[in-house]
Short mmCIF file of C-alpha atoms in Angstrom, two decimals:
data_model
loop_
_atom_site.label_atom_id
_atom_site.label_comp_id
_atom_site.label_asym_id
_atom_site.label_seq_id
_atom_site.Cartn_x
_atom_site.Cartn_y
_atom_site.Cartn_z
CA GLY A 6 33.30 68.19 -21.84
CA GLU A 7 30.13 68.28 -22.86
CA ASN A 8 27.66 68.73 -20.74
CA VAL A 9 23.24 68.62 -20.79
CA GLU A 10 21.54 70.57 -18.64
CA GLN A 11 18.30 69.92 -17.41
CA HIS A 12 15.25 71.70 -16.03
CA PRO A 13 13.39 71.31 -13.82
CA SER A 14 14.52 68.62 -11.43
CA THR A 15 10.44 68.20 -10.54
CA LEU A 16 7.70 69.11 -11.96
CA SER A 17 3.85 68.67 -10.45
CA VAL A 18 0.70 69.73 -12.63
CA GLN A 19 -3.05 69.00 -12.86
CA GLU A 20 -4.49 66.39 -15.22
CA GLY A 21 -5.30 68.55 -18.15
CA ASP A 22 -2.43 71.27 -18.30
CA SER A 23 0.08 71.47 -19.77
CA ALA A 24 4.16 70.29 -19.21
CA VAL A 25 7.23 71.92 -20.70
CA ILE A 26 10.69 70.27 -19.65
CA LYS A 27 13.96 72.04 -20.92
CA CYS A 28 17.07 71.38 -21.65
CA THR A 29 20.55 73.24 -22.65
CA TYR A 30 23.55 71.80 -24.17
CA SER A 31 27.29 72.51 -24.63
CA ASP A 32 28.57 71.20 -27.65
CA SER A 33 27.60 72.20 -31.00
CA ALA A 34 28.53 69.93 -33.02
CA SER A 35 25.48 67.96 -31.47
CA ASN A 36 23.39 67.10 -34.10
CA TYR A 37 20.72 64.48 -32.46
CA PHE A 38 18.08 65.13 -28.93
CA PRO A 39 15.95 62.34 -28.49
CA TRP A 40 13.58 62.31 -25.09
CA TYR A 41 12.94 59.26 -22.90
CA LYS A 42 10.60 58.29 -20.59
CA GLN A 43 11.56 56.24 -17.49
CA GLU A 44 8.54 54.32 -15.85
CA LEU A 45 9.16 52.92 -11.98
CA GLY A 46 11.08 49.78 -12.12
CA LYS A 47 11.28 49.93 -15.98
CA GLY A 48 14.00 50.78 -18.81
CA PRO A 49 14.12 54.09 -20.78
CA GLN A 50 11.46 54.38 -23.48
CA LEU A 51 12.21 56.71 -26.56
CA ILE A 52 9.15 58.61 -26.76
CA ILE A 53 10.49 61.56 -29.65
CA ASP A 54 13.73 62.85 -31.25
CA ILE A 55 14.36 65.52 -33.27
CA ARG A 56 17.82 66.46 -35.57
CA SER A 57 19.18 69.02 -36.25
CA ASN A 58 17.84 70.40 -39.55
CA VAL A 59 14.63 70.72 -37.87
CA GLY A 60 12.84 73.22 -35.21
CA GLU A 61 10.02 71.31 -34.24
CA LYS A 62 8.32 67.77 -34.30
CA LYS A 63 5.22 66.42 -33.10
CA ASP A 64 3.95 63.84 -32.11
CA GLN A 65 -0.09 63.55 -30.32
CA ARG A 66 0.32 65.60 -27.49
CA ILE A 67 3.34 65.88 -26.74
CA ALA A 68 6.11 67.81 -28.81
CA VAL A 69 10.06 68.75 -28.99
CA THR A 70 11.45 71.79 -30.28
CA LEU A 71 15.21 72.77 -31.09
CA ASN A 72 17.26 76.54 -30.82
CA LYS A 73 20.02 75.32 -31.70
CA THR A 74 21.55 79.44 -32.10
CA ALA A 75 20.54 78.88 -27.71
CA LYS A 76 21.23 75.42 -28.02
CA HIS A 77 18.48 74.34 -25.91
CA PHE A 78 15.53 72.26 -27.14
CA SER A 79 12.20 71.28 -24.93
CA LEU A 80 9.68 68.98 -24.11
CA HIS A 81 6.26 69.84 -24.52
CA ILE A 82 3.33 67.87 -23.03
CA THR A 83 -0.27 68.81 -23.27
CA GLU A 84 -3.55 68.03 -21.82
CA THR A 85 -1.23 65.60 -19.30
CA GLN A 86 -2.79 62.77 -18.00
CA PRO A 87 -2.03 60.32 -15.14
CA GLU A 88 -0.05 57.94 -17.17
CA ASP A 89 2.52 60.37 -17.93
CA SER A 90 3.64 60.61 -14.78
CA ALA A 91 7.20 59.57 -14.96
CA VAL A 92 10.89 60.63 -14.83
CA TYR A 93 12.06 62.19 -18.64
CA PHE A 94 15.29 62.43 -19.42
CA CYS A 95 16.96 64.76 -22.61
CA ALA A 96 19.92 63.54 -24.32
CA ALA A 97 22.03 65.07 -26.92
CA THR A 98 24.81 63.38 -28.99
CA THR A 99 28.53 64.13 -28.46
CA SER A 100 30.35 65.44 -31.04
CA SER A 101 32.24 61.95 -31.63
CA SER A 102 28.04 60.68 -32.82
CA ASN A 103 30.08 58.02 -35.31
CA THR A 104 30.83 56.30 -32.25
CA GLY A 105 27.28 56.22 -30.83
CA LYS A 106 27.41 58.43 -27.44
CA LEU A 107 24.86 60.56 -25.70
CA ILE A 108 24.75 62.56 -22.82
CA PHE A 109 21.90 62.35 -20.65
CA GLY A 110 20.81 65.44 -18.52
CA GLN A 111 19.67 64.62 -14.76
CA GLY A 112 15.93 63.86 -15.48
CA THR A 113 12.10 65.50 -14.56
CA THR A 114 10.19 63.53 -12.34
CA LEU A 115 6.55 64.78 -13.66
CA GLN A 116 4.05 64.34 -11.19
CA VAL A 117 0.33 64.70 -12.84
CA LYS A 118 -2.58 65.03 -10.37
CA PRO A 119 -6.10 63.84 -11.12
CA ASP B 28 8.88 45.36 -32.89
CA THR B 29 11.59 47.12 -30.73
CA GLU B 30 11.57 44.69 -28.05
CA VAL B 31 15.11 44.92 -26.06
CA THR B 32 15.06 41.83 -23.36
CA GLN B 33 17.01 41.00 -20.63
CA THR B 34 18.08 38.54 -18.06
CA PRO B 35 17.58 38.19 -15.17
CA LYS B 36 15.29 41.34 -14.14
CA HIS B 37 16.96 40.79 -10.99
CA LEU B 38 20.06 39.34 -10.06
CA VAL B 39 21.02 39.12 -5.81
CA MET B 40 25.50 38.10 -6.24
CA GLY B 41 28.46 37.96 -3.35
CA MET B 42 31.77 39.77 -4.22
CA THR B 43 33.16 36.30 -4.68
CA ASN B 44 30.53 34.98 -7.30
CA LYS B 45 30.45 35.24 -11.09
CA LYS B 46 27.81 35.90 -12.95
CA SER B 47 26.21 36.99 -16.62
CA LEU B 48 23.44 39.35 -17.71
CA LYS B 49 21.60 38.69 -21.28
CA CYS B 50 20.75 41.24 -23.44
CA GLU B 51 19.08 40.22 -26.86
CA GLN B 52 17.15 41.93 -29.50
CA HIS B 53 15.84 40.86 -33.39
CA MET B 54 15.58 44.36 -35.15
CA GLY B 55 18.26 43.52 -36.81
CA HIS B 56 20.17 46.11 -35.28
CA ARG B 57 24.16 46.57 -35.43
CA ALA B 58 24.72 48.52 -32.48
CA MET B 59 24.58 47.71 -28.76
CA TYR B 60 24.76 49.41 -25.63
CA TRP B 61 25.88 48.41 -21.65
CA TYR B 62 24.36 51.74 -19.70
CA LYS B 63 24.81 51.49 -15.84
CA GLN B 64 22.01 53.34 -13.73
CA LYS B 65 21.96 54.39 -9.91
CA ALA B 66 18.63 55.41 -8.70
CA LYS B 67 17.20 58.84 -9.60
CA LYS B 68 20.33 59.23 -12.23
CA PRO B 69 20.55 59.06 -16.14
CA PRO B 70 22.04 56.20 -17.52
CA GLU B 71 25.73 56.38 -17.91
CA LEU B 72 27.31 54.79 -21.08
CA MET B 73 29.33 51.53 -20.68
CA PHE B 74 30.38 50.18 -23.16
CA VAL B 75 29.50 49.87 -27.16
CA TYR B 76 29.71 47.31 -29.72
CA SER B 77 29.25 48.43 -33.31
CA TYR B 78 28.74 45.35 -35.40
CA GLU B 79 29.91 42.97 -33.25
CA LYS B 80 33.29 44.82 -32.27
CA LEU B 81 33.66 46.49 -29.36
CA SER B 82 34.04 50.57 -29.94
CA ILE B 83 33.87 52.42 -27.30
CA ASN B 84 34.86 50.99 -22.86
CA GLU B 85 34.13 54.24 -20.79
CA SER B 86 36.55 53.33 -18.53
CA VAL B 87 35.04 50.38 -17.44
CA PRO B 88 36.79 48.79 -14.54
CA SER B 89 38.17 44.89 -15.91
CA ARG B 90 35.46 43.39 -13.40
CA PHE B 91 32.95 43.91 -15.61
CA SER B 92 33.57 41.60 -18.80
CA PRO B 93 30.98 42.36 -22.37
CA GLU B 94 31.26 40.17 -24.86
CA CYS B 95 29.31 39.88 -28.45
CA PRO B 96 28.39 36.46 -29.41
CA ASN B 97 26.28 37.60 -32.63
CA SER B 98 24.61 40.85 -34.00
CA SER B 99 21.86 39.76 -31.64
CA LEU B 100 23.18 39.06 -28.35
CA LEU B 101 24.96 40.50 -25.40
CA ASN B 102 26.41 39.71 -22.53
CA LEU B 103 28.02 41.40 -19.57
CA HIS B 104 30.08 39.11 -17.11
CA LEU B 105 30.17 39.98 -13.71
CA HIS B 106 33.42 38.74 -11.29
CA ALA B 107 34.68 40.26 -7.97
CA LEU B 108 31.82 43.26 -7.99
CA GLN B 109 31.70 45.92 -5.43
CA PRO B 110 28.39 46.88 -3.42
CA GLU B 111 28.66 50.10 -5.08
CA ASP B 112 28.25 48.22 -8.14
CA SER B 113 24.75 47.51 -7.12
CA ALA B 114 22.81 49.24 -9.73
CA LEU B 115 20.18 48.89 -12.80
CA TYR B 116 22.13 47.77 -15.73
CA LEU B 117 20.43 48.64 -18.70
CA CYS B 118 21.14 47.38 -22.26
CA ALA B 119 19.82 48.97 -25.22
CA SER B 120 20.34 48.67 -29.51
CA SER B 121 20.16 50.63 -32.40
CA LEU B 122 20.30 50.09 -36.04
CA LEU B 123 23.21 51.67 -37.37
CA GLY B 124 27.10 52.18 -35.34
CA GLY B 125 25.74 55.65 -34.35
CA PRO B 126 23.60 56.53 -31.64
CA TYR B 127 20.64 57.64 -33.32
CA GLU B 128 17.24 56.33 -31.92
CA GLN B 129 18.41 53.71 -28.37
CA TYR B 130 15.79 51.43 -27.55
CA PHE B 131 16.50 50.81 -24.01
CA GLY B 132 15.28 46.91 -22.36
CA PRO B 133 13.65 46.53 -19.17
CA GLY B 134 16.71 45.79 -17.36
CA THR B 135 18.77 43.88 -14.28
CA ARG B 136 18.22 45.41 -10.99
CA LEU B 137 22.11 43.90 -9.75
CA THR B 138 22.35 43.64 -5.73
CA VAL B 139 26.23 43.20 -4.70
CA THR B 140 26.27 42.08 -0.83
#
């Protein structure tokens, strides 16, 4: 079945450094790839997304890149700050995307040390 | 405004109780979702309502019963739950019937005793 693998499961960086989280998907028909940030005790927050007809998208300190040939996409956070500490989930649509299903990766716990 | 609200924030219920979770959005979104999330795991899809009709039921046990009274409201009725049903229940919504740009609420932390 459809699968999204996410690495690493934990990531610790110093404040100001960059962080990169990578995901690989299995369904070649996937066409939408969101990233969610979940802070402790809160619901997931959509922070950036990319569609399959775009290779890269940037929003201030965060960027997402997509390689459709290799079926992987990555989240890049530059100039990390302690408030970036959270669990990050990638996701991809299933082939039956009209019915509204996302498959999530297992999550990456990012710790930014001051 | 991308706000989805959920009530209650916390709920403790016995295995013989009946309770309901509520979700509301006023963004004009036409698709609404229920997810279940266990600790340190990703959200798992339970139900999808598209234009107020149930479009996906991910083989969820009948002790969970969803209801969509109108395009802004989504309920999840709970009955005869098991302790393993304890989890964070998340509601989400998106503009149209597809999976794009889903916005999540803060969740209801459910404990079944």
